[in-house]
Coordinates of C-alpha atoms in Angstrom, one line a residue:
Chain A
X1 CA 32.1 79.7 84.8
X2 CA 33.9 82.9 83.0
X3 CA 31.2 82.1 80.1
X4 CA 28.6 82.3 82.7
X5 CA 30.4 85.8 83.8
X6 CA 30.3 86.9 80.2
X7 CA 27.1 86.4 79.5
X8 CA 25.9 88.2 82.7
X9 CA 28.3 91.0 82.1
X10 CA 26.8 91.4 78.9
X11 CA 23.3 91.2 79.6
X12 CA 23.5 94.3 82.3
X13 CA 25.5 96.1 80.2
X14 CA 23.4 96.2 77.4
X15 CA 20.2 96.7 79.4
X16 CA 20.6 100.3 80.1
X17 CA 22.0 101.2 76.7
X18 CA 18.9 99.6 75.4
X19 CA 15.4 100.5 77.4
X20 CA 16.0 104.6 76.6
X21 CA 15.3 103.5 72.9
X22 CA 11.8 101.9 74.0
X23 CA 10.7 104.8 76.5
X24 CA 11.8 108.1 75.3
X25 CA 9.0 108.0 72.2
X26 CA 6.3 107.2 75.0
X27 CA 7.2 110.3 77.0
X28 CA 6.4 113.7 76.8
X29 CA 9.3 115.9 77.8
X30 CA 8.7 119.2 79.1
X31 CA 11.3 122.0 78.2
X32 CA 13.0 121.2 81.0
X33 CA 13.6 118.5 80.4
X34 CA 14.5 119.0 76.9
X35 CA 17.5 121.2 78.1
X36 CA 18.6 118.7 81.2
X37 CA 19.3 115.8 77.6
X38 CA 20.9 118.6 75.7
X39 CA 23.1 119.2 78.6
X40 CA 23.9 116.1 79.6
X41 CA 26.6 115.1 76.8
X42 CA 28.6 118.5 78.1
X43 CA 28.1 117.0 81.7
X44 CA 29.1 113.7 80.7
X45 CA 32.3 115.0 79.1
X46 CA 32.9 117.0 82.2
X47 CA 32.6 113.9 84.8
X48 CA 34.3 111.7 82.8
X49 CA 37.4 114.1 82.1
X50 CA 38.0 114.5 86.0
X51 CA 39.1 113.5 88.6
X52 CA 39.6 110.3 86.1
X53 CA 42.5 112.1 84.3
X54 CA 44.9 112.0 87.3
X55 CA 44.9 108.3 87.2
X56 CA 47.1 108.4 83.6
X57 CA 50.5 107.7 86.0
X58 CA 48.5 106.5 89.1
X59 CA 51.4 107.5 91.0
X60 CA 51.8 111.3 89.3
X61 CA 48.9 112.3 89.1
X62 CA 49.7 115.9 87.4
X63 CA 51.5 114.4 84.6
X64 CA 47.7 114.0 83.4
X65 CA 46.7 117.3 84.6
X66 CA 49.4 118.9 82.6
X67 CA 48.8 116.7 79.4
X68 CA 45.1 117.9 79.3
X69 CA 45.9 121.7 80.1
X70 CA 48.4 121.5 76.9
X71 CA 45.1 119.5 75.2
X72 CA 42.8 122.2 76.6
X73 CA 45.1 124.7 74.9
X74 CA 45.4 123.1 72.0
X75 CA 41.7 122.6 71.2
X76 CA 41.1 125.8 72.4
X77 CA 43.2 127.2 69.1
X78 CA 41.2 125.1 67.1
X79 CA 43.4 122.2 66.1
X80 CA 42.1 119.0 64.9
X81 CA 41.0 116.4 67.7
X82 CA 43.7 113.7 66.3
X83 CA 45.7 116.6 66.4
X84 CA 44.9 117.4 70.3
X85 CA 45.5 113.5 71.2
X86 CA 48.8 112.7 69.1
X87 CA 49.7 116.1 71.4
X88 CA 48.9 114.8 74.8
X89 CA 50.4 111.2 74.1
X90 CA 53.7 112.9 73.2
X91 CA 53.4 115.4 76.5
X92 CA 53.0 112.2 78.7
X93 CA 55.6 110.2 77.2
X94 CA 58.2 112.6 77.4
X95 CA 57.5 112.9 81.5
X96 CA 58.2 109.2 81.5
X97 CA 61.4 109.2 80.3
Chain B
X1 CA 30.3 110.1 52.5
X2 CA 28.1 109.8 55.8
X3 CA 30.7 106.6 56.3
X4 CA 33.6 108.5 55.5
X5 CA 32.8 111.2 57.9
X6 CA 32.1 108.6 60.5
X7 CA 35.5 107.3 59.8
X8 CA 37.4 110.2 60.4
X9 CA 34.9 111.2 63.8
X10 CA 36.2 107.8 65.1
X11 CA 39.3 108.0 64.7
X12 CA 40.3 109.7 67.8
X13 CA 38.4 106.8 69.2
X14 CA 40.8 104.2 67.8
X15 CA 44.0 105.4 68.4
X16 CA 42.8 105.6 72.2
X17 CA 40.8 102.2 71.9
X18 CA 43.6 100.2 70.9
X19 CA 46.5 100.8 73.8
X20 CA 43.5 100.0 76.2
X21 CA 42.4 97.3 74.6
X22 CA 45.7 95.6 74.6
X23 CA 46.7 96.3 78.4
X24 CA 43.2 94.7 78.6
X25 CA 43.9 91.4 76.7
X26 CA 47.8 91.2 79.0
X27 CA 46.1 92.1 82.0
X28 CA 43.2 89.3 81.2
X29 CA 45.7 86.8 80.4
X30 CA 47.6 87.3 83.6
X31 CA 44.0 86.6 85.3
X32 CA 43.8 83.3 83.7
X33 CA 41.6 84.1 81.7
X34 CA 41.7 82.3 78.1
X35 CA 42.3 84.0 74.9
X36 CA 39.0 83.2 73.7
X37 CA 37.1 84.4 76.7
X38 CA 38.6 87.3 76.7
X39 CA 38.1 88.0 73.3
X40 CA 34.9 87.0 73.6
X41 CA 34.2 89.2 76.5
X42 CA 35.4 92.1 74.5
X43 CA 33.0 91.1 71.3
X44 CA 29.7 90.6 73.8
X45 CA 30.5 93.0 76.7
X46 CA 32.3 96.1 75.0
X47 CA 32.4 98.2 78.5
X48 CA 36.1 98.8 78.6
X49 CA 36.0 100.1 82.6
X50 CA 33.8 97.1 84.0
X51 CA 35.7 94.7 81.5
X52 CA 39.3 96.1 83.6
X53 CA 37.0 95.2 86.4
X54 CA 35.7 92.1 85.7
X55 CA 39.5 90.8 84.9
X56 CA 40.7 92.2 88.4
X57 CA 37.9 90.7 90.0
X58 CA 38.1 87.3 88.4
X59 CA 42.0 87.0 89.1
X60 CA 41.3 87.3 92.8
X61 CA 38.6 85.0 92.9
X62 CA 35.8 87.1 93.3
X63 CA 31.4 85.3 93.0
X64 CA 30.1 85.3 89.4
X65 CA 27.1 87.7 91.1
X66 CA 29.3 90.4 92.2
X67 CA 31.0 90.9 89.1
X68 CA 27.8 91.4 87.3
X69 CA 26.2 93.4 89.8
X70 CA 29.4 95.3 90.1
X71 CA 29.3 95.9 86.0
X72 CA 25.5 96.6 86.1
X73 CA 26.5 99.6 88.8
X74 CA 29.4 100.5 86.8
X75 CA 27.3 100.7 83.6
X76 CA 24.4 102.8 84.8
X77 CA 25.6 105.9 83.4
X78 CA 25.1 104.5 79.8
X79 CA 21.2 105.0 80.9
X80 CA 21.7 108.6 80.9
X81 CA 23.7 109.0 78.3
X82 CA 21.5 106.5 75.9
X83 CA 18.4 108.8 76.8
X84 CA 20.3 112.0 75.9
X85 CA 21.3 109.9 72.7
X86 CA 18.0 108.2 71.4
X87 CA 16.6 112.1 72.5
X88 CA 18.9 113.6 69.4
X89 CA 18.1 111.2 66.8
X90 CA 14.6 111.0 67.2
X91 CA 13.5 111.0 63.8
X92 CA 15.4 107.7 62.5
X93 CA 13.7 104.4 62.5
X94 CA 13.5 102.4 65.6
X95 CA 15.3 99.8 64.6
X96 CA 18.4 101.8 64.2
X97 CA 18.5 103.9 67.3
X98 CA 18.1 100.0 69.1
X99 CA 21.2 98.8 67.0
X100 CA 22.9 102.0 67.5
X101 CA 22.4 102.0 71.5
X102 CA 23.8 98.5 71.4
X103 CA 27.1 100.3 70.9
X104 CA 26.7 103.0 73.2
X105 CA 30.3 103.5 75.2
X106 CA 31.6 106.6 76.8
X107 CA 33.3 107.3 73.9
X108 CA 31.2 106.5 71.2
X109 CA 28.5 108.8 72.9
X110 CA 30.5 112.1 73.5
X111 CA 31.8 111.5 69.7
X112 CA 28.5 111.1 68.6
X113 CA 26.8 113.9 70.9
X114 CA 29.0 116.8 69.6
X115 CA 28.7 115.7 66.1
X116 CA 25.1 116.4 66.5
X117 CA 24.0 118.5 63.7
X118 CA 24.6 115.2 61.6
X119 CA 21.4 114.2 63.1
X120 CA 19.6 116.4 60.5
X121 CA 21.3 114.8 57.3
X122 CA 19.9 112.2 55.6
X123 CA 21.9 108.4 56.1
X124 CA 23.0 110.2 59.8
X125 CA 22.6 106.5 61.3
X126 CA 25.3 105.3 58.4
X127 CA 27.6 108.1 60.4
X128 CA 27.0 107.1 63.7
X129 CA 27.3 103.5 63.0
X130 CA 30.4 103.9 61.3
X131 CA 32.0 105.7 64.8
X132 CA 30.2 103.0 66.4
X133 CA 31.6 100.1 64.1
X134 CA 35.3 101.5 63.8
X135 CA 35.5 101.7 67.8
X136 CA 34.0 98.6 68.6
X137 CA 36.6 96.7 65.8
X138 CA 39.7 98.2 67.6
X139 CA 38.4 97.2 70.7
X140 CA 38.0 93.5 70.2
X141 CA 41.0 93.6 68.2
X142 CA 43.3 94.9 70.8
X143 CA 42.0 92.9 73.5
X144 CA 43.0 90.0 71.2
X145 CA 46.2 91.4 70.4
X146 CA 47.0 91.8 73.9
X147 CA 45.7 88.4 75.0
X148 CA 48.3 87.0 72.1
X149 CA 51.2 89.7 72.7
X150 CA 50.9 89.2 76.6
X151 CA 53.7 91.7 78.2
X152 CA 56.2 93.0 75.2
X153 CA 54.3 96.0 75.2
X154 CA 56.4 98.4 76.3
X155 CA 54.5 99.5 79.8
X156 CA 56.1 103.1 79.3
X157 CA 54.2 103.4 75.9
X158 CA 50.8 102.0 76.8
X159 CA 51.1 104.1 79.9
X160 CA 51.4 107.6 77.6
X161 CA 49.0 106.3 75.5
X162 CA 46.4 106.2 78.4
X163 CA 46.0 109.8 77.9
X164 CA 44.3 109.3 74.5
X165 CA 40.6 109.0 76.1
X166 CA 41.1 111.9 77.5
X167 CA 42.8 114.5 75.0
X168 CA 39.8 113.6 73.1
X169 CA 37.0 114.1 75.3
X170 CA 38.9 117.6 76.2
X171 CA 39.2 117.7 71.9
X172 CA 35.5 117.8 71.8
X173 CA 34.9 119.1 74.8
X174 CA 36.4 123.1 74.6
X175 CA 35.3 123.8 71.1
X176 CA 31.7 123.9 72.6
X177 CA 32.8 126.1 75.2
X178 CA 34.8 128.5 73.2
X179 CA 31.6 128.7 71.0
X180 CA 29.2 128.8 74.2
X181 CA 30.6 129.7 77.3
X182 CA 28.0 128.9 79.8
X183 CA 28.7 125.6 78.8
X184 CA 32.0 125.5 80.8
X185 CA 29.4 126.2 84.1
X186 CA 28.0 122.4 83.0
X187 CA 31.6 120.2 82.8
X188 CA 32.8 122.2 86.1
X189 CA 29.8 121.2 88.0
X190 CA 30.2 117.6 86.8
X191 CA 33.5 117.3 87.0
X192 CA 33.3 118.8 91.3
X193 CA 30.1 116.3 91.8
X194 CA 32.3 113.4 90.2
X195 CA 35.3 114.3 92.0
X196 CA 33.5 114.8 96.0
X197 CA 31.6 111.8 95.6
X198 CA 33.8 109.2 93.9
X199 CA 35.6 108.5 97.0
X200 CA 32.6 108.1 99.0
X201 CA 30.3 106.3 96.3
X202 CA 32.8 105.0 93.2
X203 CA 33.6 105.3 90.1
X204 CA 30.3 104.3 89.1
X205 CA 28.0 106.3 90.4
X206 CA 30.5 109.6 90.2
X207 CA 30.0 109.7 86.9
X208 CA 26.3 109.1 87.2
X209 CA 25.5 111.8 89.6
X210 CA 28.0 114.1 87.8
X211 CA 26.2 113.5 84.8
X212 CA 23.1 113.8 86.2
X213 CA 23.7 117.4 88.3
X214 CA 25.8 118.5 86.0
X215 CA 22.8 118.8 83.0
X216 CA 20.7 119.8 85.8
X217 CA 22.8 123.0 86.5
X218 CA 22.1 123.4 82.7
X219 CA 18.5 123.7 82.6
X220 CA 19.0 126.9 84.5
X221 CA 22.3 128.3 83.0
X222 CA 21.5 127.6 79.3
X223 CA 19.3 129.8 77.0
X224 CA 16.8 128.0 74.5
X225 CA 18.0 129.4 71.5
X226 CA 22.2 128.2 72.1
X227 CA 21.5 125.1 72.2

């Protein structure tokens, strides 16, 4: 039965990462459109950032805010993305002791 | 040297891979799930979110058709974000950009989105599958070092460590904005859309509309020649 649930999971998951690759070469985008893809990783980042960042310590949720205004900071002087994330994990863990 | 570039782009996606993938693994074992299903959910799924889901759902007894339909929802936003990617690497051959899809996650798309000029070089699908490799590796290794370790993970640490995801996608994030400004207008719409309507339409879809607005707001805020 969980086999059954795996395969499933896996089929409908890979189905929408998959079809873009067959259609985009068949359609013509207009400029528009051209500038809705380019904007859409920038979007994505956005979405995915908040409110989903609150949820770090369910039950605190600005102990995630503060984490990524320190990250924001910190990439915002240019240091290196391992850098920004070592950072964070450190600036969480200390509100947890 | 494309694979070595692609090793150090997903690195960020390791270190953050890994104390997921192990809650993952403890929190599928205490599902009853086996071992072996939930490694192999992690090798033929590789959708961290609907995989948390999917465990939830399965340890409270919930129909084989709901849990797919329920990752199929979940999942939708990889459409948008696989059209925005197959969009930038145009050029290589088919048959890469369908392998490369394959392995499209949240993660593995924003790393490979703002490493975009790499698109241009020649062996640029050697880069991207080396992100794509690397992240998918830690993934089904953690979720099997979970499933074996069960609980002796301290919570505390796993629980810091859930930041990861997120210090990188801000990592990637602000160094386009500091370049390009207007690009801040983008993220901020996303992010409101996302954060009004997950409440009322989930997790899901929040992301998907926020997406979705979000670039649309850009059509009209960026300038040809920026981007």
């Amino acid at each position: 039965m969980i086999w059954f649930i795996i395969i499933g999971m896996a089929v409908v998951t890979v189905l929408p990462r998959v079809i873009p690759v067959y259609i985009v070469d068949f359609i013509q985008f207009p400029l528009w459109m051209n500038k809705w893809l380019k904007a859409i990783p920038y979007a994505a980042l956005g979405a995915l950032i908040f409110p989903g960042i609150m949820t770090v310590i369910p039950e605190r949720p600005y102990v995630g805010v503060i984490a990524g205004v320190v990250a924001m900071i910190l990439a915002w002087f240019r240091i290196h993305v391992i850098g920004v994330v070592a950072i964070a994990i450190i600036t969480v863990y200390l509100f947890t002791i | 040297m494309q694979i070595r570039d692609g090793l150090i782009a997903g690195f960020p996606i390791v270190i953050g891979y890994l104390p997921i993938a192990i809650a993952f693994g403890v929190l599928a074992r205490q599902a009853g799930i086996s071992l072996v299903e939930l490694t192999g959910m992690s090798l033929l799924v590789f959708a961290g979110a609907a995989q948390f889901m999917a465990a939830g759902m399965i340890g409270i007894g919930v129909s084989a058709a709901e849990i797919i339909i329920a990752t199929f929802v979940l999942n939708l936003r990889h459409f948008v974000m696989a059209l925005s990617f197959v969009h930038q690497l145009q050029h290589i051959p088919l048959k890469w950009k369908g392998a490369l899809s394959i392995g499209l996650t949240d993660e593995t798309f924003s790393v490979s989105s703002i490493y975009k000029h790499k698109a241009e070089q020649s062996y640029c699908h050697l880069f991207y599958g080396t992100i794509i490799i690397t992240s998918y590796g830690s993934w089904v290794f953690g979720s099997f070092l979970g499933g074996v370790l069960g609980d002796v993970v301290p919570e505390q640490l796993t629980q810091s460590m859930g930041i990861a995801l997120y210090a990188m996608f801000i990592g990637l994030l602000v160094p386009s904005v500091r370049k390009y400004k207007r690009i801040a207008i983008i993220c901020i719409t996303a992010m409101l859309v996302n954060y009004l309507l997950n409440p009322l339409i989930g997790q899901g879809w929040g992301i998907v509309a926020g997406t979705i607005l979000g670039a649309f707001v850009g059509i009209f805020v960026l300038e040809e020649e920026e981007i």
